[in-house]
Structure formats: C-alpha cells, structure tokens
XYZ file of C-alpha atoms in Angstrom:
736
model
C 123.891 128.199 100.901
C 121.403 125.856 99.224
C 119.404 128.719 97.768
C 122.557 130.304 96.387
C 123.509 126.994 94.785
C 120.065 126.696 93.274
C 120.180 130.161 91.794
C 123.420 129.213 90.102
C 122.216 125.801 88.971
C 121.227 126.777 85.472
C 117.647 127.879 86.098
C 118.162 130.994 84.029
C 120.505 129.513 81.433
C 119.799 130.169 77.765
C 117.222 132.374 76.172
C 113.845 132.692 77.813
C 111.611 129.929 76.530
C 114.448 128.300 74.596
C 113.588 124.767 73.507
C 116.010 121.899 73.955
C 115.997 118.329 72.734
C 112.613 116.949 71.720
C 110.523 119.496 73.608
C 109.669 121.843 70.727
C 106.461 123.876 70.702
C 103.778 121.544 69.378
C 100.819 122.222 67.102
C 97.359 122.208 68.611
C 95.904 118.718 68.843
C 92.850 118.020 66.715
C 89.693 116.020 67.546
C 90.863 115.127 71.053
C 88.338 113.492 73.356
C 87.529 115.138 76.667
C 86.094 111.906 78.064
C 88.181 109.936 80.566
C 89.968 106.828 79.360
C 91.585 104.026 81.323
C 93.914 103.508 78.368
C 95.790 106.726 79.193
C 97.055 105.378 82.512
C 99.234 102.235 82.406
C 97.887 99.606 84.771
C 100.007 97.520 87.079
C 101.940 98.221 90.274
C 104.150 101.307 90.155
C 106.433 103.089 92.627
C 107.102 106.788 92.200
C 108.658 109.753 93.999
C 108.390 113.544 94.151
C 111.403 115.503 92.954
C 112.067 119.235 92.898
C 115.245 120.005 90.913
C 114.605 123.746 91.340
C 115.431 123.293 95.028
C 118.816 121.612 94.444
C 122.021 122.522 92.587
C 122.261 121.166 89.056
C 125.241 118.901 89.749
C 122.909 116.765 91.935
C 120.223 116.197 89.309
C 121.701 113.418 87.220
C 123.025 111.371 90.164
C 119.569 111.683 91.757
C 117.775 110.497 88.640
C 120.219 107.619 88.144
C 119.615 106.563 91.750
C 115.857 106.697 91.212
C 116.221 104.266 88.342
C 118.366 101.989 90.476
C 115.727 102.178 93.218
C 113.127 100.719 90.816
C 111.209 103.986 90.631
C 108.900 104.152 87.594
C 107.473 107.678 87.757
C 108.513 111.058 89.128
C 106.151 113.932 89.907
C 107.578 117.375 89.100
C 106.815 121.094 88.742
C 103.532 121.507 90.658
C 104.970 124.567 92.450
C 107.260 125.923 89.718
C 105.192 128.745 88.221
C 107.765 131.413 89.129
C 110.482 129.232 87.587
C 108.551 128.559 84.378
C 107.223 132.117 83.986
C 109.583 134.377 85.987
C 107.885 137.513 84.634
C 104.537 137.820 82.936
C 104.586 136.431 79.429
C 108.264 135.456 79.556
C 108.678 131.695 79.778
C 111.742 129.692 80.719
C 111.315 125.952 80.345
C 115.023 125.189 80.629
C 114.769 123.433 83.985
C 111.815 121.246 83.040
C 113.378 120.469 79.654
C 116.573 119.271 81.314
C 114.643 117.297 83.916
C 112.628 115.446 81.296
C 115.745 114.771 79.244
C 117.326 113.134 82.290
C 114.183 111.066 82.861
C 114.279 109.951 79.235
C 117.967 109.055 79.530
C 117.362 106.856 82.579
C 114.043 105.364 81.546
C 111.740 107.239 83.939
C 108.358 108.795 83.194
C 107.075 112.110 84.514
C 103.816 113.195 86.099
C 103.845 116.952 85.493
C 101.909 119.273 87.767
C 100.212 122.420 86.561
C 101.805 125.015 88.881
C 98.678 126.949 89.819
C 98.781 126.137 93.557
C 101.626 128.672 93.909
C 100.943 131.910 91.994
C 104.115 133.995 91.547
C 104.524 137.408 93.100
C 104.197 139.285 89.809
C 100.719 137.803 89.382
C 99.451 138.637 92.860
C 100.833 142.172 92.586
C 99.232 142.934 89.219
C 95.926 141.068 89.312
C 92.800 140.635 91.384
C 93.266 137.094 92.679
C 93.315 137.314 96.482
C 91.660 134.825 98.797
C 89.399 136.343 101.484
C 88.569 134.203 104.503
C 85.325 134.029 106.471
C 86.464 136.839 108.798
C 86.791 139.114 105.745
C 90.600 139.092 106.018
C 92.566 139.132 102.760
C 95.341 136.543 102.870
C 98.755 137.666 101.676
C 101.428 136.411 99.297
C 104.224 134.372 100.907
C 102.959 130.796 101.250
C 100.735 128.867 98.802
C 97.111 128.531 97.669
C 96.601 132.292 98.138
C 94.033 132.617 95.356
C 90.270 132.520 94.876
C 88.790 129.882 92.572
C 86.272 132.566 91.548
C 88.856 135.139 90.461
C 88.270 136.037 86.818
C 91.902 137.121 86.447
C 93.262 133.940 88.009
C 91.148 131.743 85.751
C 92.683 133.444 82.686
C 96.278 133.263 83.919
C 95.904 129.641 85.081
C 94.592 128.567 81.701
C 97.434 130.366 79.957
C 100.296 128.705 81.876
C 98.512 125.344 81.534
C 98.236 125.796 77.782
C 101.888 126.834 77.422
C 103.006 123.697 79.273
C 100.604 121.447 77.391
C 101.695 122.855 74.032
C 105.303 122.183 74.879
C 105.071 118.726 76.434
C 101.726 117.419 75.194
C 103.216 114.817 72.839
C 106.306 114.003 74.896
C 106.696 110.267 75.387
C 108.526 111.017 78.646
C 105.350 112.417 80.213
C 102.827 109.798 81.367
C 100.340 112.107 83.065
C 99.385 115.509 84.438
C 98.354 116.547 87.922
C 95.916 119.454 88.110
C 97.136 122.089 90.588
C 97.969 120.624 94.026
C 95.609 119.590 96.819
C 92.592 121.623 95.729
C 91.204 123.507 98.719
C 93.982 122.657 101.164
C 94.349 125.092 104.094
C 90.593 125.841 104.053
C 90.696 127.616 100.673
C 87.586 126.307 98.891
C 85.275 129.015 100.259
C 86.633 132.469 99.460
C 84.513 135.474 100.391
C 86.125 137.887 97.915
C 84.086 140.170 95.660
C 84.609 137.914 92.618
C 83.113 134.982 94.526
C 80.177 137.131 95.620
C 79.544 138.193 92.021
C 79.607 134.597 90.800
C 77.473 133.429 93.750
C 74.737 135.894 92.881
C 74.703 134.638 89.294
C 74.651 131.018 90.536
C 71.672 131.745 92.786
C 69.789 133.528 90.009
C 70.311 130.541 87.711
C 69.079 128.167 90.424
C 66.026 130.097 91.639
C 65.090 132.420 88.776
C 63.590 135.124 91.004
C 64.564 136.570 94.351
C 61.071 135.752 95.621
C 61.604 132.088 94.821
C 64.933 132.098 96.658
C 63.474 133.835 99.704
C 60.635 131.303 99.811
C 62.873 128.235 99.370
C 65.243 129.423 102.087
C 62.428 130.306 104.510
C 63.542 133.929 104.719
C 60.230 135.097 106.139
C 61.784 133.924 109.401
C 63.447 136.891 111.222
C 62.612 139.175 108.254
C 65.637 137.901 106.330
C 64.245 138.355 102.820
C 66.484 139.961 100.188
C 65.109 142.650 97.844
C 67.212 141.544 94.856
C 70.118 139.262 93.956
C 72.550 142.199 93.946
C 71.998 142.535 97.694
C 72.812 138.885 98.474
C 75.908 138.179 100.568
C 77.545 134.869 101.482
C 76.598 133.505 104.918
C 79.354 135.071 107.033
C 79.827 137.785 109.663
C 76.159 137.748 110.569
C 75.159 138.517 114.151
C 73.921 135.022 114.936
C 73.281 131.708 113.168
C 73.249 131.785 109.379
C 70.310 130.618 107.289
C 70.832 126.878 106.822
C 69.576 126.589 103.234
C 71.599 129.632 102.182
C 74.695 128.107 103.756
C 74.121 124.837 101.899
C 73.826 126.845 98.670
C 77.106 128.600 99.474
C 78.884 125.307 100.140
C 77.510 123.834 96.915
C 78.439 126.931 94.900
C 81.977 126.939 96.326
C 82.325 123.266 95.432
C 81.201 124.077 91.890
C 83.882 126.770 91.603
C 86.607 124.197 92.321
C 85.133 121.907 89.690
C 84.864 124.699 87.107
C 88.471 125.741 87.733
C 89.699 122.167 87.289
C 87.569 121.580 84.179
C 89.234 124.541 82.472
C 92.687 123.041 82.973
C 91.642 119.480 82.161
C 90.053 120.483 78.852
C 93.277 122.201 77.789
C 95.401 119.204 78.722
C 93.166 116.746 76.921
C 93.251 118.957 73.856
C 97.024 119.318 73.659
C 98.091 116.108 75.436
C 95.438 113.609 74.273
C 97.426 110.486 75.163
C 98.481 111.608 78.653
C 96.454 110.766 81.763
C 94.904 113.544 83.865
C 94.518 113.363 87.635
C 94.808 115.541 90.717
C 95.989 114.807 94.234
C 92.983 114.813 96.539
C 93.285 114.605 100.319
C 92.234 112.497 103.301
C 89.166 113.517 105.335
C 88.644 116.453 103.006
C 85.022 117.241 102.289
C 84.764 120.897 101.206
C 83.963 119.998 97.605
C 82.107 117.105 96.015
C 84.751 114.696 94.721
C 82.241 112.465 92.917
C 80.916 115.420 90.924
C 84.502 116.539 90.374
C 85.440 113.165 88.866
C 82.378 113.093 86.616
C 82.568 116.660 85.313
C 86.343 117.110 85.123
C 86.696 113.653 83.581
C 89.861 112.571 85.364
C 91.412 109.413 83.946
C 92.449 108.120 87.360
C 92.131 109.361 90.937
C 94.938 109.913 93.417
C 95.146 111.148 96.987
C 97.813 112.117 99.498
C 98.220 109.545 102.263
C 99.586 110.719 105.625
C 98.506 108.038 108.117
C 100.102 109.478 111.261
C 97.939 112.600 110.980
C 94.753 110.575 111.460
C 94.519 109.708 115.179
C 94.538 113.313 116.383
C 91.543 114.092 114.124
C 89.116 111.921 116.107
C 88.228 113.319 119.523
C 86.460 110.122 120.605
C 89.597 107.961 120.618
C 90.724 106.962 124.103
C 94.196 107.772 125.401
C 95.075 104.092 125.045
C 93.993 104.065 121.393
C 95.877 107.292 120.710
C 99.021 105.741 122.172
C 98.549 102.472 120.281
C 98.099 104.172 116.896
C 100.471 107.111 117.383
C 103.194 105.542 115.207
C 101.101 103.232 113.001
C 98.036 105.238 112.073
C 94.486 103.992 112.479
C 93.925 100.494 111.051
C 91.019 101.514 108.813
C 91.771 105.119 107.904
C 93.995 104.389 104.919
C 91.768 101.584 103.626
C 88.709 103.856 103.887
C 90.386 106.320 101.560
C 91.545 103.620 99.169
C 87.914 102.510 98.878
C 86.656 106.086 98.687
C 88.970 107.112 95.856
C 88.475 103.838 94.012
C 84.785 104.750 93.966
C 85.472 108.371 93.025
C 87.611 107.152 90.134
C 84.695 104.963 89.119
C 82.350 107.973 89.091
C 84.245 109.356 86.097
C 83.313 106.189 84.185
C 79.738 105.822 85.496
C 80.909 102.791 87.429
C 81.462 101.924 91.087
C 85.252 101.562 90.803
C 88.089 102.920 88.701
C 91.890 103.229 88.625
C 93.451 105.082 91.552
C 96.687 105.514 93.469
C 98.535 107.479 96.136
C 100.274 110.649 94.928
C 102.000 111.442 98.233
C 102.952 108.678 100.672
C 104.343 109.554 104.078
C 107.888 108.111 104.477
C 108.662 109.407 107.970
C 107.946 112.425 110.213
C 105.288 114.989 109.216
C 106.147 118.659 109.591
C 102.502 119.671 110.044
C 101.203 116.986 112.406
C 100.018 117.900 115.910
C 102.651 115.574 117.349
C 105.659 114.908 115.150
C 106.680 111.318 115.601
C 108.203 108.597 113.434
C 106.341 105.544 112.139
C 107.547 102.294 113.654
C 109.786 100.187 111.439
C 107.765 98.415 108.786
C 104.850 100.839 108.496
C 105.970 102.540 105.262
C 106.188 99.101 103.651
C 102.811 98.120 105.137
C 101.089 101.297 103.844
C 102.546 100.637 100.400
C 101.309 97.043 100.371
C 97.890 98.126 101.538
C 97.488 100.516 98.594
C 98.182 97.713 96.130
C 96.025 95.244 98.074
C 93.067 97.615 97.811
C 93.481 97.761 93.979
C 95.680 100.873 93.786
C 98.183 101.125 90.926
C 100.549 103.826 92.197
C 102.454 104.643 95.374
C 104.372 107.902 95.116
C 106.637 108.725 98.069
C 106.817 112.329 99.189
C 109.621 113.262 98.709
C 113.036 112.202 97.326
C 115.106 114.273 99.756
C 114.340 116.313 102.855
C 114.853 119.987 102.037
C 116.969 121.912 104.591
C 115.285 125.313 104.218
C 111.882 127.033 103.956
C 108.579 125.706 105.290
C 108.997 121.924 104.924
C 112.503 121.440 106.296
C 111.245 119.178 109.102
C 109.293 116.915 106.715
C 110.989 113.572 106.097
C 111.944 112.321 102.630
C 113.420 109.066 101.395
C 116.821 110.704 101.951
C 118.069 113.106 104.605
C 119.136 116.575 103.558
C 122.792 115.426 103.521
C 121.837 112.838 100.876
C 122.123 109.780 103.130
C 119.394 107.145 103.276
C 116.501 107.615 105.675
C 114.339 104.805 107.026
C 111.653 105.317 104.393
C 114.116 104.542 101.604
C 115.204 101.330 103.316
C 111.575 100.144 103.414
C 110.960 101.312 99.849
C 113.877 99.152 98.765
C 112.474 96.082 100.505
C 109.192 96.735 98.733
C 110.821 97.375 95.348
C 113.395 94.582 95.345
C 111.780 91.801 97.374
C 108.003 92.210 97.495
C 107.004 93.901 94.254
C 108.545 91.266 91.935
C 106.526 88.577 93.728
C 103.308 90.576 93.437
C 103.892 91.304 89.772
C 104.748 87.702 89.026
C 101.520 86.643 90.736
C 99.618 89.013 88.465
C 97.980 91.008 91.247
C 98.100 94.265 89.321
C 96.806 92.955 86.008
C 93.201 94.059 86.460
C 90.985 96.154 88.691
C 89.432 94.126 91.501
C 85.748 93.608 90.656
C 82.850 94.913 92.697
C 83.000 94.079 96.391
C 80.242 92.466 98.456
C 79.204 95.512 100.510
C 78.548 99.082 99.372
C 79.026 101.857 101.934
C 77.470 105.124 100.742
C 79.490 108.287 101.324
C 78.018 111.702 100.504
C 79.660 115.134 100.558
C 76.363 117.010 100.882
C 75.629 114.934 103.987
C 78.845 116.179 105.554
C 77.764 119.756 104.813
C 74.323 119.201 106.364
C 75.848 117.726 109.518
C 78.288 120.658 109.777
C 75.698 123.373 109.133
C 73.330 122.134 111.865
C 74.970 119.528 114.111
C 72.269 119.776 116.821
C 75.080 120.589 119.259
C 78.101 122.798 119.809
C 78.457 126.562 120.136
C 77.877 129.155 117.421
C 80.978 131.135 116.416
C 80.318 134.230 114.314
C 83.907 134.471 113.052
C 83.902 130.795 112.037
C 80.431 131.126 110.459
C 79.533 127.815 112.032
C 79.204 125.641 115.108
C 82.278 124.590 117.066
C 82.762 121.412 119.133
C 79.759 119.402 117.916
C 79.097 116.121 119.692
C 79.197 114.114 116.451
C 80.591 114.717 112.969
C 79.559 112.965 109.780
C 83.055 111.667 109.041
C 83.314 110.138 112.530
C 80.100 108.242 111.885
C 81.335 107.046 108.490
C 84.647 105.876 109.938
C 82.926 103.877 112.685
C 80.664 102.079 110.209
C 83.547 101.356 107.826
C 85.880 100.209 110.605
C 83.230 97.782 111.840
C 82.865 96.266 108.376
C 86.647 95.873 108.194
C 86.763 94.210 111.612
C 84.278 91.733 110.165
C 86.741 91.023 107.340
C 84.222 91.993 104.655
C 85.060 93.352 101.215
C 83.700 96.901 100.934
C 83.264 99.491 98.184
C 82.700 103.133 99.134
C 80.383 104.743 96.591
C 78.438 107.961 96.181
C 74.629 108.177 96.295
C 74.508 108.617 92.506
C 76.311 105.353 91.775
C 74.413 102.092 91.126
C 73.601 99.515 93.813
C 73.210 96.609 91.381
C 75.211 93.536 92.332
C 75.916 94.435 95.958
C 74.908 91.873 98.552
C 74.449 94.505 101.264
C 74.215 98.315 101.406
C 75.264 100.415 104.395
C 74.399 104.119 104.685
C 75.959 105.771 107.763
C 73.769 108.836 107.240
C 72.033 110.538 104.305
C 69.952 113.501 105.538
C 68.954 114.605 102.016
C 68.175 111.536 99.914
C 68.894 112.323 96.226
C 66.418 111.153 93.614
C 69.030 108.871 92.038
C 69.634 107.035 95.304
C 65.931 106.860 96.062
C 65.351 105.247 92.669
C 68.200 102.780 93.138
C 66.982 101.903 96.631
C 63.435 101.283 95.440
C 64.589 98.447 93.174
C 67.321 97.073 95.445
C 66.367 93.754 97.050
C 69.255 93.087 99.442
C 69.600 94.208 103.070
C 70.039 97.939 103.700
C 71.280 99.395 106.980
C 70.976 103.162 107.446
C 72.200 105.292 110.297
C 70.713 108.295 112.117
C 69.601 111.547 110.476
C 68.832 109.705 107.218
C 65.949 111.145 105.210
C 65.537 113.991 107.686
C 65.763 116.991 105.329
C 64.406 118.267 102.026
C 66.818 119.602 99.388
C 66.018 123.091 100.765
C 67.171 122.071 104.260
C 63.663 121.960 105.720
C 62.328 119.185 107.929
C 60.945 116.229 105.980
C 57.152 116.574 105.580
C 55.386 114.007 107.711
C 58.548 113.507 109.776
C 61.522 111.485 108.635
C 62.359 109.258 106.936
C 61.287 111.457 104.024
C 58.820 110.265 101.421
C 60.344 107.716 99.082
C 61.808 104.228 98.995
C 63.086 104.142 102.585
C 59.730 105.197 104.024
C 57.971 102.633 101.810
C 60.293 99.812 102.838
C 60.392 100.670 106.540
C 57.300 102.039 108.330
C 58.654 104.203 111.161
C 58.899 107.825 112.301
C 61.522 109.944 114.057
C 59.842 112.287 116.525
C 62.789 113.846 118.374
C 66.571 114.241 118.161
C 68.875 114.631 121.159
C 72.670 114.919 121.429
C 73.411 113.702 124.969
C 76.870 113.899 126.587
C 78.658 110.795 127.861
C 77.642 111.513 131.445
C 73.975 111.126 130.443
C 74.624 107.349 130.620
C 72.600 106.630 127.496
C 72.637 103.038 126.275
C 71.071 100.533 123.905
C 70.583 96.774 124.085
C 71.031 94.280 121.275
C 70.887 90.503 121.469
C 71.332 90.489 125.251
C 74.282 92.925 125.362
C 74.143 96.551 126.527
C 76.245 99.197 124.769
C 76.901 102.723 125.985
C 76.067 105.482 123.495
C 76.351 109.256 123.378
C 76.391 112.225 120.959
C 73.201 111.352 119.014
C 69.963 109.665 120.106
C 66.611 109.801 118.329
C 63.156 109.023 119.635
C 61.490 106.715 117.121
C 58.226 104.859 116.614
C 58.313 101.610 114.588
C 55.047 102.287 112.773
C 53.534 104.603 110.159
C 50.221 104.736 108.301
C 48.811 101.564 109.861
C 51.966 99.568 109.038
C 54.510 98.379 111.563
C 58.140 97.319 111.769
C 60.106 95.531 114.480
C 62.332 97.091 117.142
C 65.626 95.255 116.576
C 67.489 97.308 119.214
C 65.983 98.819 122.357
C 66.977 101.801 124.425
C 68.599 101.429 127.815
C 68.620 105.169 128.501
C 66.972 106.366 131.690
C 64.262 108.349 129.912
C 63.526 105.794 127.165
C 64.276 102.387 128.685
C 62.713 99.582 126.675
C 61.632 101.875 123.801
C 62.788 101.220 120.200
C 66.287 102.372 119.229
C 66.286 100.681 115.809
C 63.536 99.510 113.480
C 63.689 96.751 110.876
C 61.418 95.154 108.303
C 62.113 92.890 105.320
C 65.850 93.598 105.258
C 65.640 97.369 105.833
C 67.215 98.627 109.070
C 67.274 102.100 110.675
C 69.659 102.755 113.606
C 68.443 105.829 115.489
C 71.615 106.661 117.418
C 75.372 107.002 117.033
C 76.422 103.347 117.190
C 79.681 102.232 118.828
C 81.913 99.945 116.779
C 81.362 96.900 119.019
C 77.624 97.079 118.480
C 78.051 97.493 114.724
C 80.343 94.463 114.569
C 77.547 92.425 116.153
C 74.638 93.953 114.223
C 76.226 94.269 110.784
C 77.769 90.837 111.226
C 74.345 89.323 111.765
C 72.891 91.159 108.768
C 75.799 90.086 106.536
C 75.570 86.473 107.708
C 71.850 86.491 107.028
C 72.594 87.617 103.474
C 74.967 84.691 102.970
C 78.080 86.891 102.788
C 81.451 85.369 103.731
C 84.469 87.273 105.009
C 87.711 87.433 103.012
C 88.997 84.309 104.767
C 85.846 82.376 103.790
C 84.253 82.471 107.241
C 80.807 83.498 108.441
C 81.011 87.121 109.619
C 80.121 87.953 113.198
C 81.514 88.652 116.651
C 82.969 85.139 116.702
C 85.276 86.110 113.813
C 85.982 89.720 114.800
C 89.500 90.574 113.609
C 89.929 92.865 116.597
C 91.773 96.122 117.051
C 94.793 95.732 114.774
C 94.490 92.799 112.325
C 93.008 93.562 108.881
C 92.510 91.675 105.603
C 92.419 92.808 101.974
C 92.065 90.908 98.704
C 93.032 91.651 95.114
C 92.487 88.960 92.533
C 93.679 85.686 94.026
C 96.010 87.345 96.530
C 94.976 87.798 100.163
C 96.837 90.182 102.495
C 96.921 90.300 106.298
C 98.114 93.530 107.941
C 99.030 94.031 111.570
C 98.592 97.648 112.646
C 99.636 96.791 116.180
C 102.878 97.303 118.050
C 102.726 93.662 119.181
C 102.417 90.484 117.110
C 98.890 89.336 116.333
C 97.195 86.200 115.057
C 95.823 86.126 111.531
C 92.933 83.883 110.433
C 93.794 80.477 109.062
C 94.112 80.703 105.299
C 94.329 77.879 102.783
C 96.796 78.931 100.107
C 100.406 79.412 99.092
C 102.387 81.720 101.394
C 103.847 84.343 99.060
C 105.224 87.031 101.410
C 105.882 86.769 105.144
C 106.005 83.778 107.443
C 103.481 81.320 108.865
C 102.202 81.933 112.365
C 101.537 85.194 114.139
C 102.055 88.395 112.154
C 104.732 90.638 113.710
C 104.155 94.292 114.589
C 103.762 96.369 111.407
C 103.916 93.062 109.552
C 102.501 91.982 106.203
C 101.595 88.466 105.042
C 100.395 87.619 101.536
C 98.872 84.334 100.358
C 97.907 83.161 96.900
C 94.498 81.561 97.410
C-alpha cells in the first residue's frame, strides 16, 4: 500500500528535469576554493533529522516539514539514496521531488543537507556498466541492496561524477542548502576492498608508482621467501585466495591502496561540489569502529569542511569479546560509557586534520533514537539515553545531532529500525526525549554560550592510527588462518580493543583527552598516550623527539619497518623512542586467560592475557627502570614495563584497572588536574558508569548506569539537573 501511494505521490510529475521555483540550472562557479573552510558550516548547537519523502505519499510531506519546524529541528538530511528517483533512466533527470522538498524547507525555515546518491546505484547503471563489487572469495555481489559498487570502477567514477555535477549545478547556490554529504557510509558492509578486475588494474599501477621496478617490489616485500617473486607487475594479484598465509607487506600495500581508492573517489565528488556550491559545507557520514580506510588522510586530501559520523551506541557492547556477562547486561540498553566519547574525540581530531590542526568542527549525522534493525540483540535504550547521547555530543564540542530517522518505514529492509515516529505517525520514545532536549535543555545551553566556539586543545593526546589497525589485523600473533577470509580469525587481541581500554581509563580518571593521528602536532599537550604504533611514521618520530612531556606507549610500538619487517636491532625501532628509552623487546607471546599471566604495580597484582612481551630495560650501555614487573610463572620478577625521564613502555595488554593507577600517577606527576579540579588517580576514579565532559565553562556529568550514581563535588551554578546523586541515564550540567 505504501509503495503504491509513493508511486502516485508526484515523483514523476511534470517534464523530466523540469525546474520549479528558485532551483534553475546554475552557471559554473568561477575561482572556487577547494580548501576546507570553517565559515561554510554554521557553528552552534543544532538538531537535525533524516527525511525520505520518496518513501511517503505527497500529502504527508508538508505536515511532516511543519512538524519538524515545530520540533525545533534546524536541518534535514535528504536524497542520499535517491539516484533512481533523480535519474530514473540514464541521462534523463527528474528533480521534481527534491525541488518540492527544498521549497517546503524554505517555506518552513529549515535547511537541507543533501546527499550525493552514489551509495545506491540504480539498476540501469549496474545492468549497462562495469561497476560490480567482488569480495575476497571472488564472488560478484548482485544488485538489490546498496553499496554494490567498486571504488576502482572506471565506469562508476564517471557516472558518480556526472550525477554529482548535475545536482551541484542545480542546487549549488540555493540558500536552502547548508551542506552536502558525500555518498553514505563509505565502505560499510565490508566494501572498501573490492577484488574486481578494475581494482587489480589500478593496484598494479599503484604498485609500479610506489616501487618503480618489480625487482624493487619483490625485495621490499621479502618475496625470496617461498619463491614468491613476481616476474612483472602485470602478473601481480591482490592477496586473496592463496593456499596459506598472504605476504604481510603485500597485504599492507593492498589495504593502503584500497584506502586510497576511497579517498580518490571522494575527492572527485568534493571537487565538483566546491566548484559549483562554493558556499556550502562538504562532509560525509563516517562510522564507529570503522578502520578500513585512513580517515585522517581522507580529511586532509578530500578537504571536508566538517566531520560527521553515525552514532549507534547499543551496537557497541557486542563488538568487544572481553566484556564480562555482567558488563554486557549492564550496558545492553545504555551503550558503553566511553564508546561514544571516544568517537567524538576521534572525529574532532579527524576534522582538525583537514585544517592541519588537532581539532575541528564535527557532529553526528545519524543518532540512534530507539531499536536497531541490524544489532545482534535488538533492544530498546532505557528512558533518558537518547537525551544523554545528544548532550554528550554537544559536551564533547560537537555542533550537530541528526536523528535517524523522522519516521519508521513499514516496508523493505529497515522496517524494524526505530525513528522519532512510529510508522502510523504517532510519537515514539525518541521524539519525546528529543523534545525535552529541544525545548528545555538546548535553550539553556545556547544561552550559556556553550556552542559559541570550539573547545581548545585538551590536556592529553591519545594517538590513534589506521595503519596500526591494519598491522595488528594482518599479523595478530594469534588466531587461525582462513583462506576465504584472507586473514586470521579469532585473534587474542585487536588494536581497537587496546585503544578503547586506554581511552576508557583516561575517562575514568576524569581527564580531558584529544584523539589525534600520528601526523598531527604534539605541541601544547601535557601528556601523550600511544596505545600501540607498530610502524612509527617519520612525522610522529620528529614530533616525539622534541616533545618534553610524559609519553606512555603500549605494546607492539616501534616493532615494524614500513615494509612490515622486524625492526633492525629489535624494537623499539631506531628513532626518538629508542633514544628516550633504552630497552629491547626480545619475544612476543599471546597467552590465553588460563595461562594465569600477571603483572605487579605499586603493590597490586593484575591479571593479564592476550599479549605479553619479554623485555630488557637496557640498550647500548644505557639503562631504564622497570616500573612494572611480571607475575607470570615463567617470568616472575622480570620487567613488564620500562621507564626513563618521562618515557614509558608497557609490554603487555594492560587491564583498565592497572591503567587507571599507572596513567593516573603519570598525569599527577605532570601536574594535570581532572575536569573537576582534582588530582587524578585511583582515589578519584569515576568508576564504571559516571563520566565528565567540559565545553567552555560548562561541565557535564553523565550516568551510564541503570542505577543512580554519585558525581564529584563541583563548585558552580547548577544549570541542568538536580543536586545530589545523578539518576540512571541522567545528565547534570554546571556553569563553572
């Protein structure tokens, strides 16, 4: 019934490509800058929503838009999956629906974020052109869902640029459009690495440009081993469907090449948009825990004006195998206390990369308002969590929270995904919480000026690196090799798990933290934390050599050369870390929990598993101090961490409780205070569910628990919430 109504809702009204209102075809913009600009995105605190008029009958459109205005919605994202609507047959364009949508937005004072529709190629395109995605089992994926294209397809590049240009020509000077979203969730559903013949052709060219000669490539990749040497570049294949383990350096090249293809694809669209829509902001919706392409390089080379990501907190707990059953139960309906904040910090730093800074404007392009249709276990957030997640975005310096979506659709693949409204157009719980945020909380935050400026640099820098994730995945020192997956399965430790544990510990300490890439500057930070950095880039090595504050690095750091070989002279590799900290790693083990491995720090013993290195706190006649010792049966009393002059190396996978103690002591020694003005350490551990965040002179306390919890004592004016314990899913805001 709904689809029949939609087909009759005016989608095909008027002549193909007919212009209405102010949306005439526009002349090509002249002298437009391709550089990012913060001026293109209006600062402040904004609420937004996703809306898909193509999925609803036309008589519903205007009442919906009027209700959005009344709900204090500022922006609406549209059209990111409408290619078949906008270009129903090749070369024949029908912008009637988008014209009418923008006219309604203009009438009711809303602004649009328009998506380029390239995440959903229409059937005519997939039937006529060579665009198919091929997975690592050499299976060609079929039309019928989304993202069924290869970033390397020559045909798809041409067609994607053409539809982008047509849209940009038409709406590039529209005052109703505030920004553009490139595609949708680049690489979602494991689609960064396509093994199609176009990708293979481009990969061979990429390798030739990198190495020059096939002999140089064979030598750099160590292909003398097992007689793997290629005769010429035309014979080179991606690392898949080989009998046993793939060549590590070749796999790293493939991952890097595939990342570059995403960036190239996005650059093509962004350059068109900035040419025809020079005053509109450009972004894309990135994802949580997604590491298949380098987002820092993406931000720098694509030149996005602001960064956004899609926030689905209830999907997080099931991603971490090390959580206990009790923790899984506690966070089932709240999400993990530090998962959202980690991504706020990550994308704030990624936004900064576009501006050669450590922070930039960012927001959430999709916020979960209820039940997820794709989660392992489909449950509802407890009352208050949608409001809490919204507050947390603003507290961490975000400017935008966009709820996905306006109304739950009753057909097709996302019919079990909650919206702000149920499919019968009645309010759902997410809308109720959005209204509390919009009508009660947001005016107070705006009046207090919390969104007037980007929060300055934090005290602590945590270094996150996409290449490090690839190195950990390619050779995790554990797990079982799977030919069809072209990789190891069930490793004992993953890079992202290590990062989360370090970040969560810093948050439990109440510290203010930036997440930055290894190419961003360290100047001004009071403390630097590196969970792991197997290949140390020259830029980071240079920054580290002149940095004078404390630096804490985790296991596997400095262990590999850029060609994925073991560091000469044993790790840490030659450079600033080795110069600051005389030590050597002589062996790596990945013991199971039943091995009963342990470490001791400051009189307390902590159980460890998954990663344990044998280290010596000396090198070249220089020595360092063992700050943590091993309690494992085979290494009892031996060093488990080395330190000297503010440099620290932890040679194992550290549990959060140990990191709270160790990082707290390092931070206190550096004179750092927590966000409540206290000395950081185990004595001021915020615990499992209470968290703090600060923006300007506003301080937030969030309770991720299902029971009330005590917040630290704060001197200041209570702006939102009540004095005393913070209720479950509660938010308190002070002006300090």
